[in-house]
Short mmCIF file of N, CA, C and O in Angstrom, two decimals:
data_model
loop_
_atom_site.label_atom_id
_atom_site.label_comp_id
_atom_site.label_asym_id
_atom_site.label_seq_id
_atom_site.Cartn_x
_atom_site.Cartn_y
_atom_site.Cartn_z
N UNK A 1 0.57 -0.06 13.27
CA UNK A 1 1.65 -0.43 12.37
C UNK A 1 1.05 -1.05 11.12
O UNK A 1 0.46 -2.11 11.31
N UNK A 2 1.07 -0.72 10.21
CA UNK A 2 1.27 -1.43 9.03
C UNK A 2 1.00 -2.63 8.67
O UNK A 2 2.06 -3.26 8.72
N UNK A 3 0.06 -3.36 8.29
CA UNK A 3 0.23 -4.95 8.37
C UNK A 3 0.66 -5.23 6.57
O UNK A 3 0.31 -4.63 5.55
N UNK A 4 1.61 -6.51 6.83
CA UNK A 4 2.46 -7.64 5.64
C UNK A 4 1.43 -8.36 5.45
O UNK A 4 0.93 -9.02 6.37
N UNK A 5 0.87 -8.34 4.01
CA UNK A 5 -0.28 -9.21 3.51
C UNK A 5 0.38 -10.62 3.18
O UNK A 5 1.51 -10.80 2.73
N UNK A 6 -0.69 -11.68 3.53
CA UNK A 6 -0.32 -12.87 2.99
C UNK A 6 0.24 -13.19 2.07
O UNK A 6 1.29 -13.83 2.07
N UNK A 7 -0.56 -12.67 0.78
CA UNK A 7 0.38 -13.05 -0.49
C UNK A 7 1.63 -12.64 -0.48
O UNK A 7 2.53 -13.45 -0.69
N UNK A 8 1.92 -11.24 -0.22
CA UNK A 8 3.36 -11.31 0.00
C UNK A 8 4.43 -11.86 0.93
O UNK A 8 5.57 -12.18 0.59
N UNK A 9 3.83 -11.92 2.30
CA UNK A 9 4.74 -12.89 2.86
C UNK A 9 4.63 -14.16 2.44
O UNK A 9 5.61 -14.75 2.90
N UNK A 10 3.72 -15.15 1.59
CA UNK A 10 3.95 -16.26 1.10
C UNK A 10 4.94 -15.96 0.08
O UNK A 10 5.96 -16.63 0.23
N UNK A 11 4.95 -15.23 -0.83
CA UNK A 11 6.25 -15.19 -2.11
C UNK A 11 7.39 -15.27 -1.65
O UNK A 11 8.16 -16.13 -2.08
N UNK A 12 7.85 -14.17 -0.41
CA UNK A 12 8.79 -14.71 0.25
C UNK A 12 9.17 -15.31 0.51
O UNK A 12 10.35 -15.54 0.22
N UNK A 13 8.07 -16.38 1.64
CA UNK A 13 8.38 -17.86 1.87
C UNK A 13 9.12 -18.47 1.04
O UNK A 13 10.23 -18.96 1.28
N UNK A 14 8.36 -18.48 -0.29
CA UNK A 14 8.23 -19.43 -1.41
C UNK A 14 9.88 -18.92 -1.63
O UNK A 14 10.76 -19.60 -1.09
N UNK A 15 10.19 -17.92 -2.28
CA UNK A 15 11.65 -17.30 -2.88
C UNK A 15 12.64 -17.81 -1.68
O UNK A 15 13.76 -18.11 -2.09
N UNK A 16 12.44 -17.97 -0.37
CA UNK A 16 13.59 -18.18 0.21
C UNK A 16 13.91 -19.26 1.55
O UNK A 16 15.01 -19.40 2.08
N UNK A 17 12.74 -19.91 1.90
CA UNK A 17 12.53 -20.65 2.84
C UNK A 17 11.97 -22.66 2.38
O UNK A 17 12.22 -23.74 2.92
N UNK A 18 11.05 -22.19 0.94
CA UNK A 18 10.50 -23.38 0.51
C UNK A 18 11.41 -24.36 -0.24
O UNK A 18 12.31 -23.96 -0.97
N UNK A 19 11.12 -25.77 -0.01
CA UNK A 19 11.95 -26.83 -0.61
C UNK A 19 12.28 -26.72 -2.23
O UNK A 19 13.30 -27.06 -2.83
N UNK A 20 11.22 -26.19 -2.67
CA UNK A 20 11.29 -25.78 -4.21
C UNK A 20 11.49 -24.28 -4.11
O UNK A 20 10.46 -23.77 -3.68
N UNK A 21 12.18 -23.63 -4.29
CA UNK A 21 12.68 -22.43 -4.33
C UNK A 21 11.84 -21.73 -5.48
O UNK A 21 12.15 -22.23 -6.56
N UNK A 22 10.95 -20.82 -5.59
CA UNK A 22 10.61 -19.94 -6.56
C UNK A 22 11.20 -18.24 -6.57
O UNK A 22 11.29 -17.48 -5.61
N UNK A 23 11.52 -18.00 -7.89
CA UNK A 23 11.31 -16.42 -7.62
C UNK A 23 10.61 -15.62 -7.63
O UNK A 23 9.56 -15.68 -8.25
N UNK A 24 11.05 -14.40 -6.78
CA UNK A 24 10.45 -13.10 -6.42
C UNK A 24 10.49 -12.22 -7.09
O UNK A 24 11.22 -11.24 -6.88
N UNK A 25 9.42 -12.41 -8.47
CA UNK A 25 9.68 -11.43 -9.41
C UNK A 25 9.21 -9.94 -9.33
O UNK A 25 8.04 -9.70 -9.03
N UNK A 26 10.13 -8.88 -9.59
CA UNK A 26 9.42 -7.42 -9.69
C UNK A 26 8.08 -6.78 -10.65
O UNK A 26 8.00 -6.58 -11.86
N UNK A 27 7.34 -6.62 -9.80
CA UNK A 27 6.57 -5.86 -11.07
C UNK A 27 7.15 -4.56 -11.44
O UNK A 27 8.17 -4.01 -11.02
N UNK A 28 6.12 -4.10 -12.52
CA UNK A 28 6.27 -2.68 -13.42
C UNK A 28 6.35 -1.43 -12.63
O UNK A 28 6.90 -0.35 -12.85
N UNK A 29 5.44 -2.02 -11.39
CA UNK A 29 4.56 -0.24 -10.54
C UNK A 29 4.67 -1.73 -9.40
O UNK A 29 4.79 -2.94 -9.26
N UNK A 30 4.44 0.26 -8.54
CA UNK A 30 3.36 -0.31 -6.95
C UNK A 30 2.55 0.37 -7.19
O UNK A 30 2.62 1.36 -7.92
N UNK A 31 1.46 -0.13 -6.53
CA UNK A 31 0.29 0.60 -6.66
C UNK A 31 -0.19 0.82 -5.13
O UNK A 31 -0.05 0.01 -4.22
N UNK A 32 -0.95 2.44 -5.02
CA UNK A 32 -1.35 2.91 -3.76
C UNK A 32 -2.89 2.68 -3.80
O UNK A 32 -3.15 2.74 -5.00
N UNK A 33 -3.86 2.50 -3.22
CA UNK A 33 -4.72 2.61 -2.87
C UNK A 33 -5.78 3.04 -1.53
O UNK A 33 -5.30 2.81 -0.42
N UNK A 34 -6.67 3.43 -1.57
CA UNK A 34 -7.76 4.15 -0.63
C UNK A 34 -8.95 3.37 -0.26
O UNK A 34 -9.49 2.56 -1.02
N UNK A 35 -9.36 3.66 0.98
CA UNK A 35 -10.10 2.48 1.34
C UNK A 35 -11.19 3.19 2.28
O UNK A 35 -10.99 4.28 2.81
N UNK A 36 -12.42 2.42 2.43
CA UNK A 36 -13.53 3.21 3.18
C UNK A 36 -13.36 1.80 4.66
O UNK A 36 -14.26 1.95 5.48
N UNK A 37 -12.71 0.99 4.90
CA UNK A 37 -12.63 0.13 5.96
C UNK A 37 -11.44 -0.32 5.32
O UNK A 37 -11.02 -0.18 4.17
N UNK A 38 -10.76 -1.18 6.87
CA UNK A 38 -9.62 -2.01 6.43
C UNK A 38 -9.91 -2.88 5.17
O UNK A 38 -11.01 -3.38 4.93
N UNK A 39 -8.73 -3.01 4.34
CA UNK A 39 -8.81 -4.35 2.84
C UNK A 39 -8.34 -5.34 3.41
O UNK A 39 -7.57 -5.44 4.36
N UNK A 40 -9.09 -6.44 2.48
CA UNK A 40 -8.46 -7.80 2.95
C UNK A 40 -8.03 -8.01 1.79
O UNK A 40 -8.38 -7.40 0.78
N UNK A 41 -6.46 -9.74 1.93
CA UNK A 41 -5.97 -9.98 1.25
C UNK A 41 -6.39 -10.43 0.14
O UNK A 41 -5.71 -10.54 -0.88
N UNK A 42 -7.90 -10.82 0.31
CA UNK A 42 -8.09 -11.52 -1.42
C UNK A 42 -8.71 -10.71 -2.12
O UNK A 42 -8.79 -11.10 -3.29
N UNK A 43 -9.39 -9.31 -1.85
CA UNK A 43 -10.65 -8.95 -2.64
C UNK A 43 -10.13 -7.62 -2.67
O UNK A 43 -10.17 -7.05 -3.76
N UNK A 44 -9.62 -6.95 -1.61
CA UNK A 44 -9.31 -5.71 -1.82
C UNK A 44 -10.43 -4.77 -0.96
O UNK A 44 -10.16 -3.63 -0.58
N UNK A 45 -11.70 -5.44 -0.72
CA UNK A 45 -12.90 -4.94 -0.10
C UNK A 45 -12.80 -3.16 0.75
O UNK A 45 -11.96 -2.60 1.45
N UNK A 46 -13.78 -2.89 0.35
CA UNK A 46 -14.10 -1.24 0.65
C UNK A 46 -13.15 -0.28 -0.27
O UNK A 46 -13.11 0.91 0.05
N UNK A 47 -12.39 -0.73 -1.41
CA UNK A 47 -11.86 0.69 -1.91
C UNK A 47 -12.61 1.78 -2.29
O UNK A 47 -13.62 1.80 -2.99
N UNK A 48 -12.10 2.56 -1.83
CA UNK A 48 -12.38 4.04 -2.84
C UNK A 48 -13.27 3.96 -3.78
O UNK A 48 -13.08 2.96 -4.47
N UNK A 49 -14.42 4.75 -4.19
CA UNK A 49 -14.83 4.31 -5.24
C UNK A 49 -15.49 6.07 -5.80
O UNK A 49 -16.10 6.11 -6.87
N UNK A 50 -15.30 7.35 -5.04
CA UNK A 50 -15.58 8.61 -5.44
C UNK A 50 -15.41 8.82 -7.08
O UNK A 50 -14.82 7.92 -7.67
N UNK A 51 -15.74 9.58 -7.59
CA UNK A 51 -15.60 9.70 -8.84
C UNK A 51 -14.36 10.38 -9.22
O UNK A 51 -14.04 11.45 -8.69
N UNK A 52 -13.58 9.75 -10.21
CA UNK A 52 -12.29 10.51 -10.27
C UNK A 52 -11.38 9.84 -9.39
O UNK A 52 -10.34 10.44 -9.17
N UNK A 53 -11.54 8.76 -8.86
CA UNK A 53 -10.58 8.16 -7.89
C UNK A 53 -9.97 7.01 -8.87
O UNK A 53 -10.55 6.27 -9.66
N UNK A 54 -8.19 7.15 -8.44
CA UNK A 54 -7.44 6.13 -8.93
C UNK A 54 -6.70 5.74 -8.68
O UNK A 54 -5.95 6.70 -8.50
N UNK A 55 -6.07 4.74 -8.42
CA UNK A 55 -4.81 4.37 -7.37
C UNK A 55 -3.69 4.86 -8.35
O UNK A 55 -3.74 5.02 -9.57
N UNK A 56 -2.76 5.03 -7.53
CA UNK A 56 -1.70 5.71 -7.76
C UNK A 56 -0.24 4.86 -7.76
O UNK A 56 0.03 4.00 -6.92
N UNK A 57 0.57 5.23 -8.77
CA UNK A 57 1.58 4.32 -9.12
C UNK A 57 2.81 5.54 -7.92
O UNK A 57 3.15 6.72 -8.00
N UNK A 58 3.19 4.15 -6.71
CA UNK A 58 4.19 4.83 -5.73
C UNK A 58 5.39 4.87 -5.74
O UNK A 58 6.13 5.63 -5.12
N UNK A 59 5.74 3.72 -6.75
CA UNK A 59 7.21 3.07 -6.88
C UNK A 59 8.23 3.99 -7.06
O UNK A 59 9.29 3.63 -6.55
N UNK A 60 8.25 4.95 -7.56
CA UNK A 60 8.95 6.14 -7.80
C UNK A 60 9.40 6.78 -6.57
O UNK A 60 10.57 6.90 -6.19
N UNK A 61 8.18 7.23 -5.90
CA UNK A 61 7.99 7.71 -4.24
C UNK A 61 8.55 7.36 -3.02
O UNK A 61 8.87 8.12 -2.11
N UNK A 62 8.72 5.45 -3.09
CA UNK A 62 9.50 5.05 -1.87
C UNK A 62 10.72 4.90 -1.67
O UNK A 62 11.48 4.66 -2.61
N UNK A 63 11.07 4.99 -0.67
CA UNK A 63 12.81 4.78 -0.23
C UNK A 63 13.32 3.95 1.44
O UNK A 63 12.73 4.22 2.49
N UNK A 64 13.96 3.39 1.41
CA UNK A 64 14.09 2.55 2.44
C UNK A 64 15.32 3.29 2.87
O UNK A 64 15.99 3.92 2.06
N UNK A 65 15.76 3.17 4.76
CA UNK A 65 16.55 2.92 5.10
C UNK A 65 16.38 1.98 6.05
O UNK A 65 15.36 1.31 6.12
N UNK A 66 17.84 1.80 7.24
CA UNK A 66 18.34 0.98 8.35
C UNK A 66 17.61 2.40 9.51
O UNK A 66 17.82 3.62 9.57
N UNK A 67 16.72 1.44 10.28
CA UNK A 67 16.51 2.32 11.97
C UNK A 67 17.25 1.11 12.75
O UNK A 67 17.38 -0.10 12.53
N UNK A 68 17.61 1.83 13.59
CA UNK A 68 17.50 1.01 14.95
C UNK A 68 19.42 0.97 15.02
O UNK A 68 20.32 1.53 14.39
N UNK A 69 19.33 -0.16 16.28
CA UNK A 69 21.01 -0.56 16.31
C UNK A 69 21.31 -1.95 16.46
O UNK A 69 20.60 -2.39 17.37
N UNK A 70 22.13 -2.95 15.91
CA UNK A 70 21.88 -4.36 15.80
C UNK A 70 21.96 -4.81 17.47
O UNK A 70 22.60 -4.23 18.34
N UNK A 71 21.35 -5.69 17.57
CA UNK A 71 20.31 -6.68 16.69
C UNK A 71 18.97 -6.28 16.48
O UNK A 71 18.12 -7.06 16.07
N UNK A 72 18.72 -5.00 16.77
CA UNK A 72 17.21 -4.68 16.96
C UNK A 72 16.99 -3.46 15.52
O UNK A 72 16.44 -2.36 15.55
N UNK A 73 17.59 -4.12 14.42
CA UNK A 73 17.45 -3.17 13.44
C UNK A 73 16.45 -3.61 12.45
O UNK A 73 16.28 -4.83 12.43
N UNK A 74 15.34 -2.54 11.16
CA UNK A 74 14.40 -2.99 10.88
C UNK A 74 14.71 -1.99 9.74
O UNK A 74 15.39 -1.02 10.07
N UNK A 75 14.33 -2.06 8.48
CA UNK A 75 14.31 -1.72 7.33
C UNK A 75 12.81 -0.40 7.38
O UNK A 75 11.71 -0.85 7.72
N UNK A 76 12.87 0.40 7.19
CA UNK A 76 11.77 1.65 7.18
C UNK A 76 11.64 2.09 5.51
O UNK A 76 12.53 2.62 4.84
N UNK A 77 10.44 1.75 5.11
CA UNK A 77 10.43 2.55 3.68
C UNK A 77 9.54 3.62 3.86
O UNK A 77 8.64 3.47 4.69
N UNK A 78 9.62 4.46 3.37
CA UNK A 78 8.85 5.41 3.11
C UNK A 78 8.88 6.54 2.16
O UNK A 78 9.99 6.72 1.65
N UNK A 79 7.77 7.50 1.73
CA UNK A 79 7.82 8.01 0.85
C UNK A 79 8.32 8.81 0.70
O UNK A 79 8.36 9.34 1.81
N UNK A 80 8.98 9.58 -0.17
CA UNK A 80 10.27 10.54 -0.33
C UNK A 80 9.56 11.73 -0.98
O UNK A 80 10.17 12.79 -0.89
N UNK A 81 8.43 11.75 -1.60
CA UNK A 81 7.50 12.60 -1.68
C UNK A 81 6.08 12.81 -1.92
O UNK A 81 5.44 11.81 -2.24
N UNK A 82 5.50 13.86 -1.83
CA UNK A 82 3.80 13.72 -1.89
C UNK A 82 3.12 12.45 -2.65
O UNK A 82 3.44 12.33 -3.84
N UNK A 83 2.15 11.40 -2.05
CA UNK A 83 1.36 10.91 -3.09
C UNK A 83 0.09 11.38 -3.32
O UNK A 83 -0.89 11.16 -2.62
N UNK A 84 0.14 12.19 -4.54
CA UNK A 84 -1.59 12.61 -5.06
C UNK A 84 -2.06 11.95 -5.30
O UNK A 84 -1.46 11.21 -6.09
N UNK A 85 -3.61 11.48 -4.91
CA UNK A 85 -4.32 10.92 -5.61
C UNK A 85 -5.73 11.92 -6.29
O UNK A 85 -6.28 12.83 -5.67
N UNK A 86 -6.03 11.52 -7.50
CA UNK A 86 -6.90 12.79 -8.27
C UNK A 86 -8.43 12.95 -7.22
O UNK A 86 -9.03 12.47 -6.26
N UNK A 87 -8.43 13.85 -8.13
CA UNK A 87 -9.19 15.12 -7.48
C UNK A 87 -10.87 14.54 -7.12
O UNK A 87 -11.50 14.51 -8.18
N UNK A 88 -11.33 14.31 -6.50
CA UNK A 88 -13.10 13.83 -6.35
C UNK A 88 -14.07 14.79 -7.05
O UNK A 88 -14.42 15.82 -6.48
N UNK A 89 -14.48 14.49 -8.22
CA UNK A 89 -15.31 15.15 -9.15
C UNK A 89 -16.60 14.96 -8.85
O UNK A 89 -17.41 15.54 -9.57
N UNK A 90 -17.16 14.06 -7.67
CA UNK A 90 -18.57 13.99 -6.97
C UNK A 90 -18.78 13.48 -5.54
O UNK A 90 -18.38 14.05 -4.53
N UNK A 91 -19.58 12.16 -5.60
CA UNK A 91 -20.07 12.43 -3.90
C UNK A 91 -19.32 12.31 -3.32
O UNK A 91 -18.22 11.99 -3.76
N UNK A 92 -19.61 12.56 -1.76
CA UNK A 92 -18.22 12.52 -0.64
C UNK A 92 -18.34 11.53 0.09
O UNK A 92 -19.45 11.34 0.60
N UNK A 93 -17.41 10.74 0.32
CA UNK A 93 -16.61 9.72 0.42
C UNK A 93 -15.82 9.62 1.73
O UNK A 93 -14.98 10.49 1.98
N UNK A 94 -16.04 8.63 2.55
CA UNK A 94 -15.04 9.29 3.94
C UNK A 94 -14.06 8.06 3.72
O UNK A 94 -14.61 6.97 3.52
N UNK A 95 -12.62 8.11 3.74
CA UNK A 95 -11.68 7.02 3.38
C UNK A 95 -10.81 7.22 4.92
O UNK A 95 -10.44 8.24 5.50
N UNK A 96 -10.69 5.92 5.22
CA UNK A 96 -9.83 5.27 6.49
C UNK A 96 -8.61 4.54 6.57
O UNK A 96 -7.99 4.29 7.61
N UNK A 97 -8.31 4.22 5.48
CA UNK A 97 -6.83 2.90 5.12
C UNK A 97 -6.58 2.96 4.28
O UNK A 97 -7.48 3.28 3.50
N UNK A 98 -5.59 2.78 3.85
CA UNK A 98 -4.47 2.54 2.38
C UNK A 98 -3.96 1.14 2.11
O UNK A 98 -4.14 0.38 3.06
N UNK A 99 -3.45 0.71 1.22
CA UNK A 99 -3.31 -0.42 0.95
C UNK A 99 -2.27 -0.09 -0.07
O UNK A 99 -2.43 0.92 -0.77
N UNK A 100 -1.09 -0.94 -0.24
CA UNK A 100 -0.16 -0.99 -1.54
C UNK A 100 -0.29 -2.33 -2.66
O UNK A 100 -0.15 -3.48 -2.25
N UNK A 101 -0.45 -2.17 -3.47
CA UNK A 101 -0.66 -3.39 -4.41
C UNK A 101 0.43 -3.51 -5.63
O UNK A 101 1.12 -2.63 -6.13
N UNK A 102 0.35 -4.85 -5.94
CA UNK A 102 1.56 -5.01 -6.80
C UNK A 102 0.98 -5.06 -8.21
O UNK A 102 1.86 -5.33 -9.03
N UNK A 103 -0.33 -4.86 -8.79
CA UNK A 103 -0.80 -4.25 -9.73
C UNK A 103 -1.81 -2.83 -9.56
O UNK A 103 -1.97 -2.33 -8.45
N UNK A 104 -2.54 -2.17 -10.97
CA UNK A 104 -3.41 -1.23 -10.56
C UNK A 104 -4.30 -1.41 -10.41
O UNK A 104 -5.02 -0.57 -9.87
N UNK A 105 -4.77 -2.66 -10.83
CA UNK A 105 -6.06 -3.44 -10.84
C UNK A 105 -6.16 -4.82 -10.48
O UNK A 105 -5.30 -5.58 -10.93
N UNK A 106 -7.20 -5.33 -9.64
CA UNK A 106 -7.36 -6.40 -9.11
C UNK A 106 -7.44 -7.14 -10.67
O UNK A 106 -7.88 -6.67 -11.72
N UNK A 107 -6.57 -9.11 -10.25
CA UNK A 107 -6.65 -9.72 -11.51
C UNK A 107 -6.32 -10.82 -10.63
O UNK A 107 -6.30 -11.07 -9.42
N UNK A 108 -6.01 -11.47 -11.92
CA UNK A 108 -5.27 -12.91 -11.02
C UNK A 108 -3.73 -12.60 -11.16
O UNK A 108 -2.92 -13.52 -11.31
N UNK A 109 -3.34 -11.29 -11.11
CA UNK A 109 -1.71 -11.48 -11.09
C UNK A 109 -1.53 -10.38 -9.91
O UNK A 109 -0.42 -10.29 -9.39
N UNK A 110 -2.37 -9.72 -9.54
CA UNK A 110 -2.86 -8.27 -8.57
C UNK A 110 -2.63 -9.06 -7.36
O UNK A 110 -3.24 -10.13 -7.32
N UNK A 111 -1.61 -8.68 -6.00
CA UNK A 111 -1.76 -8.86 -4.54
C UNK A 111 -1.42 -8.16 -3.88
O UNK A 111 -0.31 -7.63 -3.98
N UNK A 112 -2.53 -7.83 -2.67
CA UNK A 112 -2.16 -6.78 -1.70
C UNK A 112 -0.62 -7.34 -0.71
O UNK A 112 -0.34 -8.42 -0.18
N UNK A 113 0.12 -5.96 -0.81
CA UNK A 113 1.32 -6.19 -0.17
C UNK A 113 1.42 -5.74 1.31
O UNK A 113 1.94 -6.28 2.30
N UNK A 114 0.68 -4.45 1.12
CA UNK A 114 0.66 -3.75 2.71
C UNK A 114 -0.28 -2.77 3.12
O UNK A 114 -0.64 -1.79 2.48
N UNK A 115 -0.58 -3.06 4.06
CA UNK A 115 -2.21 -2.25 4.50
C UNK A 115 -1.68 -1.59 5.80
O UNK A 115 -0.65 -1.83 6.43
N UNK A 116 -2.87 -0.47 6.08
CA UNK A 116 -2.55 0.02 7.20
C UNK A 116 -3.91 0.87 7.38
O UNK A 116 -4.62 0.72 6.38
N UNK A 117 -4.61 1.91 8.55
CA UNK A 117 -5.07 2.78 8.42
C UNK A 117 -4.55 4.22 8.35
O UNK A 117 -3.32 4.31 8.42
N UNK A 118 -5.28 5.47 8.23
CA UNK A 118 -4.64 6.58 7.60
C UNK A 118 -4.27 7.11 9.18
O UNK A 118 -4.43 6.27 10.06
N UNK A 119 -3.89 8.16 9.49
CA UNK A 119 -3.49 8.82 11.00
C UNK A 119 -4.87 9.10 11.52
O UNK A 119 -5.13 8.72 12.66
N UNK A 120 -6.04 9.87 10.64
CA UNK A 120 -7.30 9.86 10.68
C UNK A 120 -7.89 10.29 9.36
O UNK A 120 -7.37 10.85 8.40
N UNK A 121 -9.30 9.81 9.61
CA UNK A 121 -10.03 9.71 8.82
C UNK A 121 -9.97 10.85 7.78
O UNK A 121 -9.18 11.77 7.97
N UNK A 122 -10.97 10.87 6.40
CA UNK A 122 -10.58 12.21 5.31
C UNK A 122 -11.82 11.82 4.78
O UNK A 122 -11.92 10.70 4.28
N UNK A 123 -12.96 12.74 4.82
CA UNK A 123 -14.04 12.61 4.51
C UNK A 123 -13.65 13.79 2.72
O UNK A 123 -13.58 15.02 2.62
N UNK A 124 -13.55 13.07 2.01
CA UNK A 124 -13.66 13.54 0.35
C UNK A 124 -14.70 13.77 -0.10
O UNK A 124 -15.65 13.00 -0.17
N UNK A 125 -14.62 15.26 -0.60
CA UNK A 125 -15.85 16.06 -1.49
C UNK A 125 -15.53 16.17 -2.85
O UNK A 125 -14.57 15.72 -3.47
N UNK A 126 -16.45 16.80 -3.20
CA UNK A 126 -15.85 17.44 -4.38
C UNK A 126 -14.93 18.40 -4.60
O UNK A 126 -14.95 19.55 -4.16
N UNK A 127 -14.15 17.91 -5.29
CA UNK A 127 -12.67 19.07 -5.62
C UNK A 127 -11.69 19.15 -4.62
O UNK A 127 -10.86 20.05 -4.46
N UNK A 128 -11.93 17.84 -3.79
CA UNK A 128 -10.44 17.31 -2.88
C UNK A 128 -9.82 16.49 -3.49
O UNK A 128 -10.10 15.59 -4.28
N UNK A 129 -8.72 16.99 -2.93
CA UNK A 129 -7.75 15.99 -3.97
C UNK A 129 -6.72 15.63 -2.53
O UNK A 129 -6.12 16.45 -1.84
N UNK A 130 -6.77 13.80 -2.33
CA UNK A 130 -6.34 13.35 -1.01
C UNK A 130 -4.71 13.50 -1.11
O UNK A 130 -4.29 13.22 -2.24
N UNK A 131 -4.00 13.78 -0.43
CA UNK A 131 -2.03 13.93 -0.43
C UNK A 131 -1.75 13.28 0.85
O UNK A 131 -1.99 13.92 1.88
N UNK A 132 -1.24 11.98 0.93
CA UNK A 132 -0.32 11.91 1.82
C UNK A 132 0.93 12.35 1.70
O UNK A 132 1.58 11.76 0.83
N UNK A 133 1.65 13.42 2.42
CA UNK A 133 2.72 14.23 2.70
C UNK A 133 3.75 13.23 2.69
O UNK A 133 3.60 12.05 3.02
N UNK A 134 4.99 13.87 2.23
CA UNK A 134 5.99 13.54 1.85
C UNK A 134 6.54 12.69 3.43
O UNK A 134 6.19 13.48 4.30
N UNK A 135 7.13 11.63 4.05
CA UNK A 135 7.26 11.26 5.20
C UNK A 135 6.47 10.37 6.18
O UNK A 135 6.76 9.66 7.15
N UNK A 136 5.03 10.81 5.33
CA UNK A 136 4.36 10.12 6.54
C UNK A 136 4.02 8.75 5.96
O UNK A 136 4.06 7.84 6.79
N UNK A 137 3.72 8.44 4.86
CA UNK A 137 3.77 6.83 5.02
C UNK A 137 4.84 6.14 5.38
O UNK A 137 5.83 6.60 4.80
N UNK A 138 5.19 4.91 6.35
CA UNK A 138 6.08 4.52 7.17
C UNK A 138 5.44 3.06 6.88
O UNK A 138 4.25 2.76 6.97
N UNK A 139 6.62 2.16 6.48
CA UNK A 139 6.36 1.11 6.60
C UNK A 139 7.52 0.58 7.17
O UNK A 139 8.50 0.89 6.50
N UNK A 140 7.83 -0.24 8.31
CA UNK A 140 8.79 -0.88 9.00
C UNK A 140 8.88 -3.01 9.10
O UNK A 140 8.22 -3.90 9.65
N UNK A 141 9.82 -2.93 8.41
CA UNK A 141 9.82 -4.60 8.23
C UNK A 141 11.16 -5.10 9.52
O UNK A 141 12.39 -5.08 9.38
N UNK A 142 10.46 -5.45 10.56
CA UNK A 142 11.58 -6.36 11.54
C UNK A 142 12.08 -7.68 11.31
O UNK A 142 12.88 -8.19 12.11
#
């Protein structure tokens, strides 16, 4: 399943549980990313780094509904269609996990929201171009 990164479950916190109430502001994009090992929440560690590789703006792509039947119901987002990411113009690259980020680039305003690994592994050459299919990213919040 999918793991809820710290920073974002702290904003949460913060927006709806903390004594000082902050908001949960939207960014511009989500951002997708590729990974050669699981990422962690502060650094982002093992992305992608093939030539021609770029994370990909998803926000467009996802869609949520209701699974389940109350009380055991859970919010499912997922993607509503293909995410390309460009094409590997050199060495090959074997990528294992994805990660969603709330910028395209690590900063001090950049936090990982949701990680996961891929179904299996995707060893990238030249002139692959990686697609997760329309459906299969699944993210479920209980």
């Amino acid at each position: 399943m999918p793991g809820f990164a710290q920073a974002l479950a702290q904003q949460i916190f913060d927006a709806t549980l903390a004594p000082s109430r902050s908001a949960l502001s939207a960014k511009p994009g989500v951002w997708m990313s590729l990974h050669t090992a699981a990422p962690n929440d502060n650094t982002g560690g093992n992305e992608a780094t093939y030539t021609g590789y770029a994370r990909g703006n998803i926000a467009s792509l996802m869609t949520s509904s209701v699974t389940g039947s109350a009380p055991e119901q859970s919010v499912r987002a997922t993607n509503s269609g293909d995410i390309n990411f460009p094409a590997s113009t050199g060495a090959t690259q074997t990528v294992t996990h994805w990660a969603i980020w709330s910028d395209q680039t690590l900063g001090t305003s950049a936090y990982l929201m949701y990680s996961g690994a891929l179904s299996s592994s995707r060893s990238v050459q030249s002139g692959d171009v990686v697609v997760i299919p329309a459906g299969q990213l699944q993210i479920d919040l209980t």
